[in-house]
PDB file of C-alpha atoms in Angstrom:
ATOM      1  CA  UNK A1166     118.357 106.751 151.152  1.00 41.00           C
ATOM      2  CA  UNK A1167     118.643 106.223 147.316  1.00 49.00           C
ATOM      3  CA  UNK A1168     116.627 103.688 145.233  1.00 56.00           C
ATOM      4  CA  UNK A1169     118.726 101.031 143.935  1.00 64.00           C
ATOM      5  CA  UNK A1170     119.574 101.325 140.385  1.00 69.00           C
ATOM      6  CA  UNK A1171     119.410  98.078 138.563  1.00 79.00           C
ATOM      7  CA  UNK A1172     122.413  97.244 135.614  1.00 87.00           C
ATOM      8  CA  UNK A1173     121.335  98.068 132.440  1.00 89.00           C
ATOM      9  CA  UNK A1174     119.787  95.305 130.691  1.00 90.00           C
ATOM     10  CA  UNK A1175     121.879  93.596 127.505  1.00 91.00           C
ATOM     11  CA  UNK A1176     120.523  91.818 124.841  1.00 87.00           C
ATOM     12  CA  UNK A1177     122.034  88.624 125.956  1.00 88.00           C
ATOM     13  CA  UNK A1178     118.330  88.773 127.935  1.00 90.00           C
ATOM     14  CA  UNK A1179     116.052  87.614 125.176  1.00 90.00           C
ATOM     15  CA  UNK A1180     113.472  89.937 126.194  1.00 91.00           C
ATOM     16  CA  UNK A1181     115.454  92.731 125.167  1.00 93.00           C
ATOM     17  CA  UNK A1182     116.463  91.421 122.081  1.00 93.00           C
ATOM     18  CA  UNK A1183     114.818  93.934 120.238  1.00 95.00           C
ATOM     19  CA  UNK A1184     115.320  96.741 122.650  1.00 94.00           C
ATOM     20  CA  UNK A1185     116.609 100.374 121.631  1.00 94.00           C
ATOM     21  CA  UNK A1186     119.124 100.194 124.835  1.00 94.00           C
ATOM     22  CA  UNK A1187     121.028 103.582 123.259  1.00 93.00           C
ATOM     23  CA  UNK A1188     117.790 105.255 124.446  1.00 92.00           C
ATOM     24  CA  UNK A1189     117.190 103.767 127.267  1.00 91.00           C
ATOM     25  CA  UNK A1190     120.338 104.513 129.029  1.00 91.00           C
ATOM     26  CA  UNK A1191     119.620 108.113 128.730  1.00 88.00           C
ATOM     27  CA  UNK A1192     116.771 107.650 131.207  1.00 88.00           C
ATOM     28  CA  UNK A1193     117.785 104.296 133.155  1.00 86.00           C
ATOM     29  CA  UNK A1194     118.587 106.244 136.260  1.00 81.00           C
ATOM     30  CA  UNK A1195     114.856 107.993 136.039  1.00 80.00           C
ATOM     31  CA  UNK A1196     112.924 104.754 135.191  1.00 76.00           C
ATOM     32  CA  UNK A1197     110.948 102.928 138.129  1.00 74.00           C
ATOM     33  CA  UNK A1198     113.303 100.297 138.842  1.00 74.00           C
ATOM     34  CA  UNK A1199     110.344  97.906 139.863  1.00 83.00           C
ATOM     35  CA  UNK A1200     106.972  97.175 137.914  1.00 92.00           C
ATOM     36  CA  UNK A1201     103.234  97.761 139.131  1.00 94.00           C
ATOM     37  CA  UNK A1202     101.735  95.328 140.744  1.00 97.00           C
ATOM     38  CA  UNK A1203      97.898  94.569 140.432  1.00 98.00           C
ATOM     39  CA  UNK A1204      96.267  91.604 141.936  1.00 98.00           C
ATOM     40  CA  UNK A1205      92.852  90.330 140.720  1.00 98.00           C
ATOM     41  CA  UNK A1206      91.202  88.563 143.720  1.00 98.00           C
ATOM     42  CA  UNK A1207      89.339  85.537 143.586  1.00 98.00           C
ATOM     43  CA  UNK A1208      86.353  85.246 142.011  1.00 97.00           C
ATOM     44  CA  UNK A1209      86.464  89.053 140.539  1.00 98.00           C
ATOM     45  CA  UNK A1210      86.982  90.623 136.876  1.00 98.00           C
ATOM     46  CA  UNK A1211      89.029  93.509 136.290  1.00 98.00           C
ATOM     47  CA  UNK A1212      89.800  96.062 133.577  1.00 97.00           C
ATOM     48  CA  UNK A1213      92.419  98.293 132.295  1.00 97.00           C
ATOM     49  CA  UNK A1214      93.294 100.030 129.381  1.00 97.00           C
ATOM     50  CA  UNK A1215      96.811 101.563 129.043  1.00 97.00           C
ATOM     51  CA  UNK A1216      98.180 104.218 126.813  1.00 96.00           C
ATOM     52  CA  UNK A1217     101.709 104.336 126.285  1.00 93.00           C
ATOM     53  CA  UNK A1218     102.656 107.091 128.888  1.00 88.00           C
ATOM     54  CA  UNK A1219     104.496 110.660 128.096  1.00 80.00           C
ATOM     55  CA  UNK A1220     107.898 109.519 127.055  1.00 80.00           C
ATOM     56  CA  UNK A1221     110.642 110.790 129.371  1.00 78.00           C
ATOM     57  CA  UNK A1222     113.367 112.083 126.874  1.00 86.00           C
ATOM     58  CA  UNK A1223     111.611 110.191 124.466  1.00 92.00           C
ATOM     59  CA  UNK A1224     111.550 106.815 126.617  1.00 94.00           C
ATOM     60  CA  UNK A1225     108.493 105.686 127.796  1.00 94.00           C
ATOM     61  CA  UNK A1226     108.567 102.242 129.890  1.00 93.00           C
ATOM     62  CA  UNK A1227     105.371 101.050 131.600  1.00 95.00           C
ATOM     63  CA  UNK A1228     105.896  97.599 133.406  1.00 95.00           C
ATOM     64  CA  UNK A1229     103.004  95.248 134.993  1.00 97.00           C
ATOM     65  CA  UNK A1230     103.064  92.526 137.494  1.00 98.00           C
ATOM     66  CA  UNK A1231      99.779  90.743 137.229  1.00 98.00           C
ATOM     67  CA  UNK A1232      98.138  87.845 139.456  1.00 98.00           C
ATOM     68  CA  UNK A1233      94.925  86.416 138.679  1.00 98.00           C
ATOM     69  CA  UNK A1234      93.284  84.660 141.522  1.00 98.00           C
ATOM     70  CA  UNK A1235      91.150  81.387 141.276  1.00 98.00           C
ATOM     71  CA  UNK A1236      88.159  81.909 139.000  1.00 98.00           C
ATOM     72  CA  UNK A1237      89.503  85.865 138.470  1.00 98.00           C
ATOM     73  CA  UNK A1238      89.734  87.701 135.004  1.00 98.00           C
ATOM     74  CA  UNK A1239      91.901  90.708 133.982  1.00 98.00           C
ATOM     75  CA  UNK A1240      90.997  92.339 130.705  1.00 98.00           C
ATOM     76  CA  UNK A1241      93.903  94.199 129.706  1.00 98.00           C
ATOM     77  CA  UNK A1242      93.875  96.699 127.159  1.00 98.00           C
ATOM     78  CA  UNK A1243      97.529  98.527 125.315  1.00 98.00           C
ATOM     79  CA  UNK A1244      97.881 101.227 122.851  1.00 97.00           C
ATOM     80  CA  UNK A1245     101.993 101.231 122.119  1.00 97.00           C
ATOM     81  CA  UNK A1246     102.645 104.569 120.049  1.00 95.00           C
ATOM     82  CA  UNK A1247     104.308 108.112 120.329  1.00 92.00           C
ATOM     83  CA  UNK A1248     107.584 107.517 122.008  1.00 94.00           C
ATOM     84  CA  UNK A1249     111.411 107.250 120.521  1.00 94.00           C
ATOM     85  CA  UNK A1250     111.661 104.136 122.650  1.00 96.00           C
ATOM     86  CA  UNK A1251     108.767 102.636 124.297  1.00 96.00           C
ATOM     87  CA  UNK A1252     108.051  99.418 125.857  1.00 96.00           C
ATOM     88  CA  UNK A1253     105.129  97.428 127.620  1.00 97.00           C
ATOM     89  CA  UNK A1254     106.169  94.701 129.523  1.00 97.00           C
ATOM     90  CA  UNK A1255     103.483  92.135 131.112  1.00 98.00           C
ATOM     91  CA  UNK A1256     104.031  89.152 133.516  1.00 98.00           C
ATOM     92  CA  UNK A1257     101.103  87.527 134.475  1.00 98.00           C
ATOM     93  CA  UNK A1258     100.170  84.446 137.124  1.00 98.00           C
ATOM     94  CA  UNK A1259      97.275  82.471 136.759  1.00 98.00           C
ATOM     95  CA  UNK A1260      95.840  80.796 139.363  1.00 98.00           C
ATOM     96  CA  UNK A1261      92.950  77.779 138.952  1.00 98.00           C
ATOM     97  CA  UNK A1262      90.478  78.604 136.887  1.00 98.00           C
ATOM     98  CA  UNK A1263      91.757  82.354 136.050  1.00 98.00           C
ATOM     99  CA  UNK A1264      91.381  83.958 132.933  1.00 98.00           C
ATOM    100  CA  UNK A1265      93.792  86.584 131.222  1.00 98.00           C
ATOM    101  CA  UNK A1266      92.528  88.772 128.192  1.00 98.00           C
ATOM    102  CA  UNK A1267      94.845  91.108 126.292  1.00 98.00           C
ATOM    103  CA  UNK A1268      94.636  93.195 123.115  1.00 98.00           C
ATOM    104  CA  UNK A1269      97.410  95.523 122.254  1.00 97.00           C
ATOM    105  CA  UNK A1270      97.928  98.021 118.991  1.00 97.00           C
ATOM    106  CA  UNK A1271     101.711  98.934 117.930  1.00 98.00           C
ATOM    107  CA  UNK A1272     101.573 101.852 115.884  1.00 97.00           C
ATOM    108  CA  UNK A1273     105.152 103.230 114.818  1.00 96.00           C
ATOM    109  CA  UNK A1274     106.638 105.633 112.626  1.00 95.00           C
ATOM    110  CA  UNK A1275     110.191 107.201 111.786  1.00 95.00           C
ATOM    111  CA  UNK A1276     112.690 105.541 113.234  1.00 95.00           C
ATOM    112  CA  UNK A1277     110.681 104.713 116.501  1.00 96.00           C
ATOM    113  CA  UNK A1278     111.065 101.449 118.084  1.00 97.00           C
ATOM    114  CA  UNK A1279     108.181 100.015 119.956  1.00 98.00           C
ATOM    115  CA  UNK A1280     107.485  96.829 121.604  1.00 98.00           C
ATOM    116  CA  UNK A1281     105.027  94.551 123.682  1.00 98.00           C
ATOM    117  CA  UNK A1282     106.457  91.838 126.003  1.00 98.00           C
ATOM    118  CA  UNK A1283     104.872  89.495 127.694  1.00 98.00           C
ATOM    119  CA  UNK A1284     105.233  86.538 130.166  1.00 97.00           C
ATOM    120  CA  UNK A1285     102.126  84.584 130.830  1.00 98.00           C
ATOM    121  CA  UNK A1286     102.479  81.672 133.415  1.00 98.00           C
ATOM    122  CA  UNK A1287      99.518  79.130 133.806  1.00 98.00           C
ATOM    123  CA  UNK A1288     100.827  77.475 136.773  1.00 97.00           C
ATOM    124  CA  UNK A1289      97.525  75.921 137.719  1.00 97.00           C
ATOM    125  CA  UNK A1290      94.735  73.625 136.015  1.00 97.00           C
ATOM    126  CA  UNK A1291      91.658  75.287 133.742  1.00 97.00           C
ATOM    127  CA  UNK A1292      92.942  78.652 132.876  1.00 98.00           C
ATOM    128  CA  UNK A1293      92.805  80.302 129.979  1.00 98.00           C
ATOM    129  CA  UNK A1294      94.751  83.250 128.147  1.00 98.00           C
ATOM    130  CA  UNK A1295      93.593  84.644 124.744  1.00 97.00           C
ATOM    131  CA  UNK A1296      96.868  87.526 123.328  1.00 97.00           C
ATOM    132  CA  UNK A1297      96.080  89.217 120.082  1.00 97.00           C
ATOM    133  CA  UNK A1298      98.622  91.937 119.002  1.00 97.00           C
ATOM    134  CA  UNK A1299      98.230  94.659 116.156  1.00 97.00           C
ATOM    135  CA  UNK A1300     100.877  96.512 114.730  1.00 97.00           C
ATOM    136  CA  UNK A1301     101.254  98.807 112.295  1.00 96.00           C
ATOM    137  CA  UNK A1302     104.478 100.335 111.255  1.00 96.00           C
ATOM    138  CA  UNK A1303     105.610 103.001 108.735  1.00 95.00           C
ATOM    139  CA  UNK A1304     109.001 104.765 107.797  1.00 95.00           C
ATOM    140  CA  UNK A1305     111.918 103.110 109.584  1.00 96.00           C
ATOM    141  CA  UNK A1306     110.057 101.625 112.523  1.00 97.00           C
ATOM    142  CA  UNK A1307     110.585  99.087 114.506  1.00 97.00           C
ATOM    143  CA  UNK A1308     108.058  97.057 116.235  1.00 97.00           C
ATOM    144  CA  UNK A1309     107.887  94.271 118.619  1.00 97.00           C
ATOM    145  CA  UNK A1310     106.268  91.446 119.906  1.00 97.00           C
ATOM    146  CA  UNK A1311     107.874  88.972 122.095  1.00 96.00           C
ATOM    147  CA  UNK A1312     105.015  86.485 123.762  1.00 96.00           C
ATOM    148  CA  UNK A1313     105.881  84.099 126.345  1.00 95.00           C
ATOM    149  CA  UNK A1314     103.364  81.097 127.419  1.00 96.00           C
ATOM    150  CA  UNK A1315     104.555  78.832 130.594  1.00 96.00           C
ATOM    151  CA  UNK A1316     102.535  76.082 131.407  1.00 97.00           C
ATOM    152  CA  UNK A1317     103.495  74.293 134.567  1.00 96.00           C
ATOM    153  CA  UNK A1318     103.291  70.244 134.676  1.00 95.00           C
ATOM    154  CA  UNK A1319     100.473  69.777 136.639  1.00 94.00           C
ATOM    155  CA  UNK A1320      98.591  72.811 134.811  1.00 96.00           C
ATOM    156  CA  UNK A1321      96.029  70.751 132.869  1.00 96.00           C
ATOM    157  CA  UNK A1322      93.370  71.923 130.779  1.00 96.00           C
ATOM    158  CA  UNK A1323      95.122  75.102 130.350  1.00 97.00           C
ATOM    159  CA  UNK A1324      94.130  76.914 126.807  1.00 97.00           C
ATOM    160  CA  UNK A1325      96.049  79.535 125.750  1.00 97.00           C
ATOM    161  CA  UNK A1326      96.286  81.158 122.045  1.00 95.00           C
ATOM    162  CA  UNK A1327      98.481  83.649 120.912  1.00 96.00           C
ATOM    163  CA  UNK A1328      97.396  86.009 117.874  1.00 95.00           C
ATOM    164  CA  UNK A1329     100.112  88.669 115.961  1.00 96.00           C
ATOM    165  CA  UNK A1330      99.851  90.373 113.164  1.00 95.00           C
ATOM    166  CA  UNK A1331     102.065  93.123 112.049  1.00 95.00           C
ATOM    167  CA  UNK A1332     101.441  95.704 108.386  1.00 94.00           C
ATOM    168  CA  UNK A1333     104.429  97.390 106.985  1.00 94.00           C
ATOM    169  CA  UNK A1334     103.411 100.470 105.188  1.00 92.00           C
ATOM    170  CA  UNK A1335     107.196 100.909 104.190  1.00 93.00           C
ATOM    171  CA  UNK A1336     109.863  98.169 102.977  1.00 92.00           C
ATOM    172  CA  UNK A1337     112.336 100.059 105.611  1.00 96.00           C
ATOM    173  CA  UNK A1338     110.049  99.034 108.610  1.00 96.00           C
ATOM    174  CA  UNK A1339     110.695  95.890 110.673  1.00 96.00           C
ATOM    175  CA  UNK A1340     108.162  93.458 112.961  1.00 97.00           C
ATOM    176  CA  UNK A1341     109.901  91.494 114.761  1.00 96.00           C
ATOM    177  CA  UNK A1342     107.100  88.572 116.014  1.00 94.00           C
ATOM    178  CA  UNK A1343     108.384  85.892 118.663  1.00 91.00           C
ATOM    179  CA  UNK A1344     105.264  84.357 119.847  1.00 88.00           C
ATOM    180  CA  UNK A1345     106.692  80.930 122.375  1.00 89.00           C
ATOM    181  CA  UNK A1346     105.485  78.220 124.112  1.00 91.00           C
ATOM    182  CA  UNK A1347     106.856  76.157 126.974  1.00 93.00           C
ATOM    183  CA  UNK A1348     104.650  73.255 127.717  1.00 92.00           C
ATOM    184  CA  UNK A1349     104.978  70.570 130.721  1.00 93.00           C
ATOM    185  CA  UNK A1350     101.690  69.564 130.673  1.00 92.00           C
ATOM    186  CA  UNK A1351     100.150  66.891 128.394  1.00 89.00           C
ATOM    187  CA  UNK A1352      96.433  67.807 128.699  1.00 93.00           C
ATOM    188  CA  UNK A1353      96.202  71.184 127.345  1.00 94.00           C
ATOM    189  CA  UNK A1354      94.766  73.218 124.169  1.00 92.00           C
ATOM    190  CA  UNK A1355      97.970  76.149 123.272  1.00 91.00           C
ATOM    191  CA  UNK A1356      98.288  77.990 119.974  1.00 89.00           C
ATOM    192  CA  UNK A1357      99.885  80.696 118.284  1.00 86.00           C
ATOM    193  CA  UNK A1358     100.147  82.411 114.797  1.00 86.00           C
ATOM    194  CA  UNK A1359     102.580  85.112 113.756  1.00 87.00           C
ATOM    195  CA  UNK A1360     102.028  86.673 109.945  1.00 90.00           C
ATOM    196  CA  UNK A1361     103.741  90.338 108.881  1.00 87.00           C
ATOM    197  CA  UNK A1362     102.646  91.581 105.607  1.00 84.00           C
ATOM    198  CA  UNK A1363     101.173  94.925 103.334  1.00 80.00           C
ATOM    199  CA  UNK A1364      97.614  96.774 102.910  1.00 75.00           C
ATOM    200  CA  UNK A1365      96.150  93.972 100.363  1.00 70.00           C
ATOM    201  CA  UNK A1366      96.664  95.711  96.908  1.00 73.00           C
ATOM    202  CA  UNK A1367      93.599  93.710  95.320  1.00 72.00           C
ATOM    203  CA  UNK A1368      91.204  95.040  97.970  1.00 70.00           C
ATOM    204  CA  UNK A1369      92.368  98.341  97.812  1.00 68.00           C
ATOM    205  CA  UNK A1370      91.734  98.506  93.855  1.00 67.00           C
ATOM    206  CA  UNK A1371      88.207  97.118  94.795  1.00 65.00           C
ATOM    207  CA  UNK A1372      87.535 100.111  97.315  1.00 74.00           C
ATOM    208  CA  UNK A1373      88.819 102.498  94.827  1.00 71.00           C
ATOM    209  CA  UNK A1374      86.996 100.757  91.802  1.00 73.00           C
ATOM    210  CA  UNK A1375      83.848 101.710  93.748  1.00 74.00           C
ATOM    211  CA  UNK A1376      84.518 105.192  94.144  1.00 71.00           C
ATOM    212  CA  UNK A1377      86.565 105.603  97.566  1.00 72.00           C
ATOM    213  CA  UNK A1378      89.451 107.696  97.322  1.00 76.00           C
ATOM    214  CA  UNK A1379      92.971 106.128  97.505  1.00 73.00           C
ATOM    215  CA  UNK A1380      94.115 107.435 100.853  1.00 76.00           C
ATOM    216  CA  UNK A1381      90.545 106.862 102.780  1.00 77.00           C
ATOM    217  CA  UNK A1382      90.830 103.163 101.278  1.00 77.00           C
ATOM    218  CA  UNK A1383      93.919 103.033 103.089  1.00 78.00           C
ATOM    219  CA  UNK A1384      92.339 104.640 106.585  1.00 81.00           C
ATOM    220  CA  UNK A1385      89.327 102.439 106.971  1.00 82.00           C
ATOM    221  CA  UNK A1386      91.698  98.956 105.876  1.00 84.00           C
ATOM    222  CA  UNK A1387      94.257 100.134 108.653  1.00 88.00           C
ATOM    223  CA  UNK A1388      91.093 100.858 111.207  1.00 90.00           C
ATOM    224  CA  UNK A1389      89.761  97.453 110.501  1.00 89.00           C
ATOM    225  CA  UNK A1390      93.020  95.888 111.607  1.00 92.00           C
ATOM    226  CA  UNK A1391      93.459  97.919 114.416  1.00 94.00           C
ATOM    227  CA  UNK A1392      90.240  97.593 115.534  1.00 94.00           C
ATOM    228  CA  UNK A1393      90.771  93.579 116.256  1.00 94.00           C
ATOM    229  CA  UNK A1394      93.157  94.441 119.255  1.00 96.00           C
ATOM    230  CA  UNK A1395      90.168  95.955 120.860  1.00 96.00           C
ATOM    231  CA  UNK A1396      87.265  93.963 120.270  1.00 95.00           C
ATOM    232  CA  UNK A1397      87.552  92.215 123.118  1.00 94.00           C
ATOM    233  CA  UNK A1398      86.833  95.479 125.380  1.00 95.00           C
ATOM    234  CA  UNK A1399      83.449  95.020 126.848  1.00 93.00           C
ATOM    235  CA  UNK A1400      82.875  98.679 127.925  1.00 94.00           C
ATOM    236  CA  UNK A1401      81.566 100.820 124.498  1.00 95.00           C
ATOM    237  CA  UNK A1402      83.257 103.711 126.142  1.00 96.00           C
ATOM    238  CA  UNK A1403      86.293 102.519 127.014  1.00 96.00           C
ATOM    239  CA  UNK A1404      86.738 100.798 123.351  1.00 95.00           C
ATOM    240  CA  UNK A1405      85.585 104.108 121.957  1.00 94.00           C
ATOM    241  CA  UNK A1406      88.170 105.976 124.126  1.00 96.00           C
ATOM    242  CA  UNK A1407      91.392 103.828 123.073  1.00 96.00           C
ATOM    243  CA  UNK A1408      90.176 103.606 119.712  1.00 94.00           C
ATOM    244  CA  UNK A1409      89.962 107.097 119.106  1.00 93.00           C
ATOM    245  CA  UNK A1410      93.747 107.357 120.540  1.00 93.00           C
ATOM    246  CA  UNK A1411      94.890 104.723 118.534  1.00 94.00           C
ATOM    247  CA  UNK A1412      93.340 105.777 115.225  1.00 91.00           C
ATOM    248  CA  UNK A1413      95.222 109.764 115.991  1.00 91.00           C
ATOM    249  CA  UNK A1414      98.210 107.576 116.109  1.00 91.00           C
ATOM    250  CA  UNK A1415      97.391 105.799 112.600  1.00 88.00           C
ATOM    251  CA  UNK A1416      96.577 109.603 111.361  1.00 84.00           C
ATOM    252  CA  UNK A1417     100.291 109.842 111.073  1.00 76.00           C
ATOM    253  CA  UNK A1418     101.228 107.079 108.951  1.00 75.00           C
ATOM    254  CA  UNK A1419      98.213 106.785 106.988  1.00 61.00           C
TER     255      UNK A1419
END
């Protein structure tokens, strides 16, 4: 018996708005036509750190379904690069008391479109969420950030933030930043900032004025901004591991 295929998604879906969908018909037949699922249970604190898988045909999709049980955390971890097309999708649940942490890096280059899209629902009281997205792009790349915060009505004392940044090395790259909130609760604490801009000229003439070199003035600016996606990573090794993948990746458009 076959696996269903699903329709191809359009962009009248908002959470494709941004979405190379040329590319990703040429694999929509291959793609898992239903995300992982991963359930924290109560009480316990989980970890994962996710590189952007092999692109199929230059199509790499990786898709999460994520419940957080009372008094649970899930430390999630994304490194977005090396793929025509490639997308991370997140939906997370949070139950009473839960706690979601994400960092994620967007590094693109050529004409490479690359995105991070997320769903967070705080359906119950006291639970937090902290996002904070890094992207840099070069050449004609295109990266993405589409952010979703639910809060149900009788989900009070939620706190949620929302943090995107995005640094064009080129004029011809795009960010596209659509951090949202949809709030039915009164008592709650939710924020979000969105800023896209270029490697600070006037700090760059300060490195060089002290003797660093033009293009390693560049390097450790771009690591620095990178680096704020992981901070949050508890484990040294872990960081160090995803790190050293994501500043490869910044090798190239450096």
């Amino acid at each position: 018996m076959s696996a269903t295929i699903h329709p191809l998604p359009t962009r009248r879906d908002e959470a494709w708005r941004y979405a190379d969908l040329d590319a990703l018909a040429r694999v929509w037949g291959d793609v898992p036509q239903g995300p992982e699922r991963i359930v924290v249970p109560a009480g316990e604190t989980l970890a994962r750190q996710i590189v952007l898988p092999v692109a199929l045909s230059g199509v790499s999709i990786t898709d999460l379904d994520v419940e957080i049980e009372a008094g649970a955390q899930f430390h999630l971890h994304l490194l977005c690069a090396d793929a025509d097309y490639g997308r991370m999708s997140i939906h997370v649940l949070l139950h009473e008391g839960a706690h979601f942490e994400m960092g994620g890096a967007i590094l693109g280059q050529g004409d490479q479109t690359l995105e991070i899209v997320t769903q967070v629902n705080h359906a119950h009281p006291h639970a937090t969420s902290n996002q904070v997205v890094r992207s840099v792009l070069a050449g004609r790349a295109t990266g993405s950030f589409l952010g979703k915060v639910a809060v149900a009505r009788h989900a009070q004392k939620t706190d949620a933030s929302q943090s995107v940044k995005a640094m064009l090395l080129d004029r011809t790259a795009t960010a596209n930043a659509k951090p949202e909130l949809e709030i039915y609760a009164d008592d709650v604490k939710c924020a979000h900032g969105a800023t896209v801009g270029e490697l600070d000229k006037q700090a760059l003439f300060y490195m060089a004025a002290r003797g660093l070199p033009p293009q390693v003035a560049r390097k450790l600016m771009l690591q620095a901004f990178i680096a704020d996606a992981f901070v949050s990573l508890e484990d040294d090794a872990a960081r160090e591991a995803i790190e050293t993948r994501a500043l490869a990746a910044l090798e190239g458009l450096a």
